[in-house]
Amino acid sequence: MSKKVLVLGEIRDGVLRNVSFEAIAAGKKVAQGGEVVGVLIGESISGLADQLIHYGADRVATVEHEKLAQYTSDGYSQALLAVADRENPDAIIFGHTALGKDLSPKIASRLQAGLISDATALEEEDGEMIFTRPIYSGKAFEKKKVSEGILLASVRPNNIAPLEKDESRTGDIYPVNTDIKDIRTVIQEVVRKTAEGVDLSEAKVIVAGGRGVKSEDGFKPLQELADVLGGAVGASRGACDADYCDYSLQIGQTGKVVTPDLYIACGISGAIQHLAGMSNSKIIVAINKDPEASIFGVADYGIVGDLFEVVPMLTEEFKKLKV
Ligand code: FAD
């Protein structure tokens, strides 16, 4: 049975995040031939609506208000609930990002709806949508469905392929006017800790360093390799605890969960808490001096060697391939 699905587009620094397009692809599956309505919330954001249509949305609802210039769960939940009230959807899809993780449970609670968070895949079985999500820090997967009422789901970045962009697609873009009140969170200042460049949680290639990198300067060859590959630099908690890099780069159980196409672990032993954040990467390359290091247990390719020799060699070889 076809369904109407709302998909929240996520904007950062005036740009739609890739996960928005992945969420539309998930929304299309959930709609089963029905309608996908993109939702954009913010201040002066309607110019981005076309992109959601190019990636598969049939229509886009925009909620623009000066109080929505920055994300707050109070503001965004009022805006999204106003769209839900008007559209009466069967499902709402979010990206499983910091924003999606904060907002989706609040909306689920308000709508008394079932929420499947952190989905990495979805498929139809006898007319029902079955979602796959990792459990036990990625050691196992469970399959879940929402059997009653509105279905809410958040999809992990980099797991569901977006539809091909089609700039000839058109669709209605319409404003939803609602009074935004009671924002109890006051944002005094936004402090950015992450370096400029590729966003770690959406990066297709990650070059990560551990305690084996030995110093802040030791991250430089990793950054060079990441730059050549168009990727981002990440880290183990060992490297963050040693003050070689900022905690915003930490990957793992208490850091970011990433699923790039290529993860290059340099001087990382492969503790279970680190694996929890990266073991679902598509291809894992490990560089470690210790042939017994646990990281080799999850690696597709292992290089036993000194990272300060191996990483620059890889950078040079990849540079040649790019010429
Ligand atoms: P180490 O274990 O010290 O490994 C360093 C590696 O570098 C070694 O294998 C060594 O052989 C290799 N090496 C040294 N020199 C070189 C060289 N020149 N070339 C090549 N290899 C070299 N950790 C995380 O990463 N993320 C988390 O989110 C996280 N959450 C945690 C939560 C809890 C509750 C707890 C208790 C721990 C958590 N940890 C987390 C910490 C985790 O248990 C490990 O301590 C940490 O991952 C180790 O970091 P590391 O691999 O960089 O360091």
GROMACS .gro file of C-alpha atoms and ligand atoms in nm:
model
  376
    1MET     CA    1   0.000   0.000   0.000
    2SER     CA    2   0.147   0.335  -0.100
    3LYS     CA    3   0.233   0.580   0.176
    4LYS     CA    4   0.304   0.945   0.230
    5VAL     CA    5   0.652   1.000   0.377
    6LEU     CA    6   0.809   1.318   0.515
    7VAL     CA    7   1.187   1.343   0.490
    8LEU     CA    8   1.374   1.607   0.689
    9GLY     CA    9   1.649   1.775   0.488
   10GLU     CA   10   1.943   1.873   0.707
   11ILE     CA   11   2.126   2.196   0.638
   12ARG     CA   12   2.470   2.285   0.766
   13ASP     CA   13   2.640   2.614   0.683
   14GLY     CA   14   2.379   2.682   0.416
   15VAL     CA   15   2.439   2.350   0.239
   16LEU     CA   16   2.222   2.036   0.240
   17ARG     CA   17   2.405   1.744   0.398
   18ASN     CA   18   2.438   1.429   0.186
   19VAL     CA   19   2.245   1.228   0.441
   20SER     CA   20   1.936   1.427   0.335
   21PHE     CA   21   1.953   1.268  -0.011
   22GLU     CA   22   2.015   0.925   0.141
   23ALA     CA   23   1.709   0.977   0.363
   24ILE     CA   24   1.503   1.059   0.052
   25ALA     CA   25   1.613   0.730  -0.106
   26ALA     CA   26   1.501   0.553   0.214
   27GLY     CA   27   1.176   0.754   0.207
   28LYS     CA   28   1.108   0.641  -0.150
   29LYS     CA   29   1.131   0.277  -0.041
   30VAL     CA   30   0.905   0.337   0.258
   31ALA     CA   31   0.654   0.522   0.035
   32GLN     CA   32   0.619   0.211  -0.185
   33GLY     CA   33   0.509   0.416  -0.482
   34GLY     CA   34   0.346   0.686  -0.268
   35GLU     CA   35   0.459   1.041  -0.212
   36VAL     CA   36   0.781   1.172  -0.059
   37VAL     CA   37   0.758   1.523   0.084
   38GLY     CA   38   1.088   1.690   0.173
   39VAL     CA   39   1.087   1.926   0.472
   40LEU     CA   40   1.330   2.215   0.512
   41ILE     CA   41   1.346   2.414   0.833
   42GLY     CA   42   1.551   2.727   0.896
   43GLU     CA   43   1.580   3.090   0.797
   44SER     CA   44   1.596   3.172   0.425
   45ILE     CA   45   1.633   2.810   0.316
   46SER     CA   46   1.376   2.771   0.041
   47GLY     CA   47   1.649   2.814  -0.224
   48LEU     CA   48   1.772   2.464  -0.135
   49ALA     CA   49   1.435   2.295  -0.191
   50ASP     CA   50   1.498   2.219  -0.560
   51GLN     CA   51   1.785   1.990  -0.464
   52LEU     CA   52   1.555   1.766  -0.260
   53ILE     CA   53   1.331   1.736  -0.566
   54HIS     CA   54   1.628   1.659  -0.792
   55TYR     CA   55   1.714   1.371  -0.557
   56GLY     CA   56   1.363   1.225  -0.556
   57ALA     CA   57   1.126   1.429  -0.335
   58ASP     CA   58   0.788   1.491  -0.500
   59ARG     CA   59   0.716   1.812  -0.308
   60VAL     CA   60   0.896   2.021  -0.047
   61ALA     CA   61   0.748   2.200   0.254
   62THR     CA   62   0.957   2.487   0.390
   63VAL     CA   63   0.925   2.638   0.735
   64GLU     CA   64   1.115   2.964   0.755
   65HIS     CA   65   1.140   3.176   1.067
   66GLU     CA   66   1.409   3.389   1.228
   67LYS     CA   67   1.384   3.173   1.542
   68LEU     CA   68   1.483   2.873   1.330
   69ALA     CA   69   1.812   3.021   1.211
   70GLN     CA   70   1.992   2.777   1.440
   71TYR     CA   71   1.886   2.431   1.542
   72THR     CA   72   1.701   2.392   1.870
   73SER     CA   73   1.484   2.091   1.944
   74ASP     CA   74   1.208   2.325   2.065
   75GLY     CA   75   1.204   2.526   1.741
   76TYR     CA   76   1.251   2.240   1.497
   77SER     CA   77   0.996   2.016   1.666
   78GLN     CA   78   0.732   2.291   1.641
   79ALA     CA   79   0.816   2.340   1.275
   80LEU     CA   80   0.818   1.970   1.186
   81LEU     CA   81   0.501   1.899   1.383
   82ALA     CA   82   0.330   2.184   1.194
   83VAL     CA   83   0.419   2.013   0.864
   84ALA     CA   84   0.312   1.672   1.001
   85ASP     CA   85  -0.017   1.825   1.113
   86ARG     CA   86  -0.081   1.955   0.764
   87GLU     CA   87   0.041   1.650   0.571
   88ASN     CA   88  -0.074   1.369   0.800
   89PRO     CA   89   0.215   1.141   0.693
   90ASP     CA   90   0.247   0.766   0.737
   91ALA     CA   91   0.620   0.796   0.805
   92ILE     CA   92   0.895   1.050   0.881
   93ILE     CA   93   1.262   0.985   0.796
   94PHE     CA   94   1.561   1.164   0.950
   95GLY     CA   95   1.938   1.135   0.908
   96HIS     CA   96   2.098   0.966   1.208
   97THR     CA   97   2.312   1.271   1.280
   98ALA     CA   98   2.351   1.474   1.599
   99LEU     CA   99   2.042   1.670   1.490
  100GLY     CA  100   1.841   1.361   1.393
  101LYS     CA  101   1.934   1.180   1.714
  102ASP     CA  102   1.812   1.477   1.918
  103LEU     CA  103   1.496   1.555   1.724
  104SER     CA  104   1.354   1.217   1.623
  105PRO     CA  105   1.276   1.084   1.975
  106LYS     CA  106   1.102   1.410   2.062
  107ILE     CA  107   0.883   1.391   1.751
  108ALA     CA  108   0.817   1.020   1.816
  109SER     CA  109   0.704   1.100   2.167
  110ARG     CA  110   0.479   1.385   2.051
  111LEU     CA  111   0.320   1.171   1.779
  112GLN     CA  112   0.312   0.857   1.997
  113ALA     CA  113   0.495   0.688   1.712
  114GLY     CA  114   0.745   0.402   1.689
  115LEU     CA  115   1.102   0.507   1.609
  116ILE     CA  116   1.369   0.287   1.452
  117SER     CA  117   1.698   0.469   1.499
  118ASP     CA  118   2.033   0.423   1.325
  119ALA     CA  119   1.905   0.210   1.037
  120THR     CA  120   2.168   0.093   0.791
  121ALA     CA  121   1.936  -0.081   0.543
  122LEU     CA  122   1.568  -0.137   0.472
  123GLU     CA  123   1.369  -0.376   0.261
  124GLU     CA  124   1.009  -0.460   0.192
  125GLU     CA  125   0.875  -0.794   0.315
  126ASP     CA  126   0.509  -0.877   0.252
  127GLY     CA  127   0.422  -0.508   0.221
  128GLU     CA  128   0.597  -0.411   0.547
  129MET     CA  129   0.921  -0.217   0.578
  130ILE     CA  130   1.188  -0.406   0.769
  131PHE     CA  131   1.484  -0.202   0.891
  132THR     CA  132   1.829  -0.338   0.974
  133ARG     CA  133   2.022  -0.170   1.255
  134PRO     CA  134   2.349  -0.257   1.429
  135ILE     CA  135   2.342  -0.359   1.795
  136TYR     CA  136   2.608  -0.449   2.056
  137SER     CA  137   2.845  -0.187   1.913
  138GLY     CA  138   2.815  -0.322   1.559
  139LYS     CA  139   2.882  -0.686   1.654
  140ALA     CA  140   2.534  -0.797   1.546
  141PHE     CA  141   2.240  -0.667   1.346
  142GLU     CA  142   1.872  -0.673   1.428
  143LYS     CA  143   1.572  -0.638   1.198
  144LYS     CA  144   1.284  -0.423   1.314
  145LYS     CA  145   0.952  -0.291   1.196
  146VAL     CA  146   0.690  -0.055   1.330
  147SER     CA  147   0.365  -0.246   1.316
  148GLU     CA  148   0.121   0.029   1.417
  149GLY     CA  149   0.075   0.400   1.369
  150ILE     CA  150   0.325   0.643   1.218
  151LEU     CA  151   0.667   0.503   1.139
  152LEU     CA  152   0.970   0.715   1.230
  153ALA     CA  153   1.322   0.613   1.131
  154SER     CA  154   1.667   0.767   1.126
  155VAL     CA  155   1.920   0.643   0.871
  156ARG     CA  156   2.292   0.621   0.936
  157PRO     CA  157   2.497   0.840   0.698
  158ASN     CA  158   2.684   0.665   0.415
  159ASN     CA  159   2.476   0.345   0.420
  160ILE     CA  160   2.182   0.399   0.187
  161ALA     CA  161   2.276   0.511  -0.163
  162PRO     CA  162   2.104   0.830  -0.276
  163LEU     CA  163   1.906   0.822  -0.600
  164GLU     CA  164   2.076   0.962  -0.905
  165LYS     CA  165   2.038   1.340  -0.926
  166ASP     CA  166   1.787   1.441  -1.193
  167GLU     CA  167   1.781   1.816  -1.250
  168SER     CA  168   1.482   1.786  -1.483
  169ARG     CA  169   1.255   1.679  -1.195
  170THR     CA  170   1.011   1.945  -1.075
  171GLY     CA  171   0.771   1.959  -0.783
  172ASP     CA  172   0.569   2.196  -0.568
  173ILE     CA  173   0.767   2.396  -0.310
  174TYR     CA  174   0.535   2.552  -0.057
  175PRO     CA  175   0.575   2.741   0.271
  176VAL     CA  176   0.417   2.623   0.594
  177ASN     CA  177   0.358   2.926   0.811
  178THR     CA  178   0.353   2.859   1.180
  179ASP     CA  179   0.407   3.066   1.488
  180ILE     CA  180   0.728   2.952   1.658
  181LYS     CA  181   0.709   3.009   2.032
  182ASP     CA  182   0.862   2.890   2.359
  183ILE     CA  183   1.222   2.830   2.254
  184ARG     CA  184   1.369   2.752   2.592
  185THR     CA  185   1.725   2.700   2.469
  186VAL     CA  186   1.923   3.017   2.408
  187ILE     CA  187   2.227   2.969   2.184
  188GLN     CA  188   2.489   3.217   2.299
  189GLU     CA  189   2.765   3.117   2.062
  190VAL     CA  190   2.852   2.835   1.824
  191VAL     CA  191   3.208   2.714   1.880
  192ARG     CA  192   3.346   2.501   1.601
  193LYS     CA  193   3.607   2.252   1.702
  194THR     CA  194   3.640   2.051   1.385
  195ALA     CA  195   3.885   2.159   1.122
  196GLU     CA  196   3.764   2.290   0.789
  197GLY     CA  197   3.725   2.034   0.516
  198VAL     CA  198   3.546   1.705   0.472
  199ASP     CA  199   3.288   1.622   0.741
  200LEU     CA  200   3.406   1.312   0.928
  201SER     CA  201   3.063   1.151   0.963
  202GLU     CA  202   2.992   1.179   0.589
  203ALA     CA  203   3.347   1.123   0.456
  204LYS     CA  204   3.390   0.848   0.196
  205VAL     CA  205   3.755   0.807   0.299
  206ILE     CA  206   3.892   0.837   0.654
  207VAL     CA  207   4.257   0.822   0.754
  208ALA     CA  208   4.259   0.768   1.130
  209GLY     CA  209   4.551   0.793   1.368
  210GLY     CA  210   4.605   0.634   1.707
  211ARG     CA  211   4.857   0.659   1.987
  212GLY     CA  212   5.112   0.518   1.740
  213VAL     CA  213   5.110   0.858   1.566
  214LYS     CA  214   5.304   0.978   1.872
  215SER     CA  215   5.244   1.357   1.853
  216GLU     CA  216   5.031   1.633   1.705
  217ASP     CA  217   5.287   1.668   1.425
  218GLY     CA  218   5.259   1.294   1.362
  219PHE     CA  219   4.910   1.360   1.221
  220LYS     CA  220   5.054   1.571   0.935
  221PRO     CA  221   5.137   1.277   0.703
  222LEU     CA  222   4.786   1.138   0.774
  223GLN     CA  223   4.631   1.472   0.676
  224GLU     CA  224   4.836   1.471   0.353
  225LEU     CA  225   4.712   1.123   0.265
  226ALA     CA  226   4.354   1.224   0.348
  227ASP     CA  227   4.388   1.535   0.128
  228VAL     CA  228   4.512   1.332  -0.170
  229LEU     CA  229   4.219   1.092  -0.128
  230GLY     CA  230   3.963   1.370  -0.070
  231GLY     CA  231   3.897   1.229   0.276
  232ALA     CA  232   3.894   1.333   0.641
  233VAL     CA  233   4.122   1.262   0.936
  234GLY     CA  234   3.988   1.074   1.238
  235ALA     CA  235   4.145   0.941   1.557
  236SER     CA  236   4.128   0.682   1.830
  237ARG     CA  237   4.058   0.788   2.184
  238GLY     CA  238   4.418   0.695   2.263
  239ALA     CA  239   4.534   0.977   2.033
  240CYS     CA  240   4.277   1.221   2.173
  241ASP     CA  241   4.363   1.137   2.536
  242ALA     CA  242   4.731   1.192   2.456
  243ASP     CA  243   4.637   1.539   2.327
  244TYR     CA  244   4.762   1.469   1.975
  245CYS     CA  245   4.429   1.591   1.833
  246ASP     CA  246   4.088   1.723   1.927
  247TYR     CA  247   3.815   1.498   2.070
  248SER     CA  248   3.588   1.602   1.783
  249LEU     CA  249   3.794   1.358   1.570
  250GLN     CA  250   3.736   1.060   1.802
  251ILE     CA  251   3.584   0.753   1.642
  252GLY     CA  252   3.435   0.473   1.848
  253GLN     CA  253   3.188   0.381   2.114
  254THR     CA  254   3.212   0.720   2.284
  255GLY     CA  255   3.302   0.909   1.967
  256LYS     CA  256   3.161   0.919   1.615
  257VAL     CA  257   3.028   0.614   1.433
  258VAL     CA  258   3.149   0.617   1.073
  259THR     CA  259   3.095   0.398   0.768
  260PRO     CA  260   3.323   0.529   0.493
  261ASP     CA  261   3.406   0.338   0.175
  262LEU     CA  262   3.769   0.329   0.289
  263TYR     CA  263   3.905   0.346   0.646
  264ILE     CA  264   4.282   0.357   0.690
  265ALA     CA  265   4.378   0.292   1.054
  266CYS     CA  266   4.733   0.407   1.133
  267GLY     CA  267   4.894   0.314   1.464
  268ILE     CA  268   4.562   0.203   1.616
  269SER     CA  269   4.560  -0.122   1.816
  270GLY     CA  270   4.194  -0.205   1.748
  271ALA     CA  271   4.034  -0.194   2.094
  272ILE     CA  272   3.672  -0.308   2.098
  273GLN     CA  273   3.557   0.048   2.177
  274HIS     CA  274   3.733   0.177   1.866
  275LEU     CA  275   3.596  -0.102   1.646
  276ALA     CA  276   3.245  -0.006   1.762
  277GLY     CA  277   3.279   0.314   1.561
  278MET     CA  278   3.438   0.191   1.239
  279SER     CA  279   3.405  -0.186   1.189
  280ASN     CA  280   3.119  -0.140   0.941
  281SER     CA  281   3.341   0.059   0.703
  282LYS     CA  282   3.333  -0.096   0.358
  283ILE     CA  283   3.711  -0.149   0.319
  284ILE     CA  284   3.947  -0.134   0.617
  285VAL     CA  285   4.323  -0.096   0.577
  286ALA     CA  286   4.535  -0.127   0.892
  287ILE     CA  287   4.893  -0.008   0.929
  288ASN     CA  288   5.059  -0.124   1.248
  289LYS     CA  289   5.407  -0.224   1.362
  290ASP     CA  290   5.268  -0.511   1.569
  291PRO     CA  291   5.158  -0.808   1.358
  292GLU     CA  292   4.945  -0.929   1.654
  293ALA     CA  293   4.745  -0.603   1.680
  294SER     CA  294   4.368  -0.672   1.700
  295ILE     CA  295   4.296  -0.420   1.425
  296PHE     CA  296   4.421  -0.680   1.174
  297GLY     CA  297   4.127  -0.898   1.281
  298VAL     CA  298   3.879  -0.659   1.115
  299ALA     CA  299   4.105  -0.532   0.835
  300ASP     CA  300   4.056  -0.627   0.470
  301TYR     CA  301   4.418  -0.530   0.403
  302GLY     CA  302   4.692  -0.524   0.664
  303ILE     CA  303   5.032  -0.360   0.637
  304VAL     CA  304   5.280  -0.455   0.910
  305GLY     CA  305   5.518  -0.163   0.923
  306ASP     CA  306   5.606   0.179   1.057
  307LEU     CA  307   5.330   0.423   0.970
  308PHE     CA  308   5.583   0.704   0.924
  309GLU     CA  309   5.731   0.508   0.633
  310VAL     CA  310   5.415   0.352   0.494
  311VAL     CA  311   5.180   0.654   0.498
  312PRO     CA  312   5.407   0.889   0.291
  313MET     CA  313   5.467   0.603   0.044
  314LEU     CA  314   5.091   0.558   0.001
  315THR     CA  315   5.047   0.933  -0.043
  316GLU     CA  316   5.309   0.940  -0.319
  317GLU     CA  317   5.154   0.642  -0.497
  318PHE     CA  318   4.801   0.789  -0.480
  319LYS     CA  319   4.937   1.121  -0.611
  320LYS     CA  320   5.076   0.936  -0.915
  321LEU     CA  321   4.737   0.775  -0.977
  322LYS     CA  322   4.572   1.118  -0.977
  323VAL     CA  323   4.804   1.267  -1.240
  324FAD     P1  324   4.706   0.186   2.168
  324FAD     O1  325   4.617   0.080   2.217
  324FAD     O2  326   4.815   0.232   2.258
  324FAD     O3  327   4.766   0.138   2.030
  324FAD     C1  328   4.867   0.205   1.962
  324FAD     C2  329   4.908   0.115   1.844
  324FAD     O4  330   5.000   0.184   1.764
  324FAD     C3  331   4.971  -0.016   1.887
  324FAD     O5  332   4.901  -0.124   1.828
  324FAD     C4  333   5.113  -0.007   1.830
  324FAD     O6  334   5.162  -0.133   1.782
  324FAD     C5  335   5.095   0.088   1.716
  324FAD     N1  336   5.215   0.165   1.677
  324FAD     C6  337   5.301   0.232   1.759
  324FAD     N2  338   5.393   0.296   1.684
  324FAD     C7  339   5.368   0.268   1.554
  324FAD     C8  340   5.426   0.305   1.431
  324FAD     N3  341   5.532   0.389   1.427
  324FAD     N4  342   5.374   0.256   1.318
  324FAD     C9  343   5.267   0.173   1.319
  324FAD     N5  344   5.206   0.135   1.433
  324FAD    C10  345   5.253   0.183   1.548
  324FAD     N6  346   3.875   0.419   2.211
  324FAD    C11  347   3.845   0.469   2.090
  324FAD     O7  348   3.926   0.470   1.999
  324FAD     N7  349   3.719   0.524   2.069
  324FAD    C12  350   3.624   0.527   2.165
  324FAD     O8  351   3.514   0.577   2.139
  324FAD    C13  352   3.654   0.470   2.293
  324FAD     N8  353   3.562   0.469   2.390
  324FAD    C14  354   3.594   0.407   2.510
  324FAD    C15  355   3.495   0.397   2.608
  324FAD    C16  356   3.524   0.333   2.728
  324FAD    C17  357   3.416   0.321   2.831
  324FAD    C18  358   3.653   0.281   2.750
  324FAD    C19  359   3.686   0.211   2.880
  324FAD    C20  360   3.751   0.294   2.656
  324FAD    C21  361   3.723   0.358   2.534
  324FAD     N9  362   3.820   0.371   2.434
  324FAD    C22  363   3.785   0.420   2.312
  324FAD    C23  364   3.962   0.342   2.460
  324FAD    C24  365   4.005   0.207   2.407
  324FAD     O9  366   3.980   0.107   2.502
  324FAD    C25  367   4.159   0.208   2.376
  324FAD    O10  368   4.227   0.245   2.493
  324FAD    C26  369   4.198   0.304   2.264
  324FAD    O11  370   4.117   0.283   2.150
  324FAD    C27  371   4.344   0.280   2.229
  324FAD    O12  372   4.385   0.374   2.134
  324FAD     P2  373   4.502   0.338   2.033
  324FAD    O13  374   4.468   0.215   1.958
  324FAD    O14  375   4.531   0.462   1.957
  324FAD    O15  376   4.626   0.317   2.131
   0.00000   0.00000   0.00000
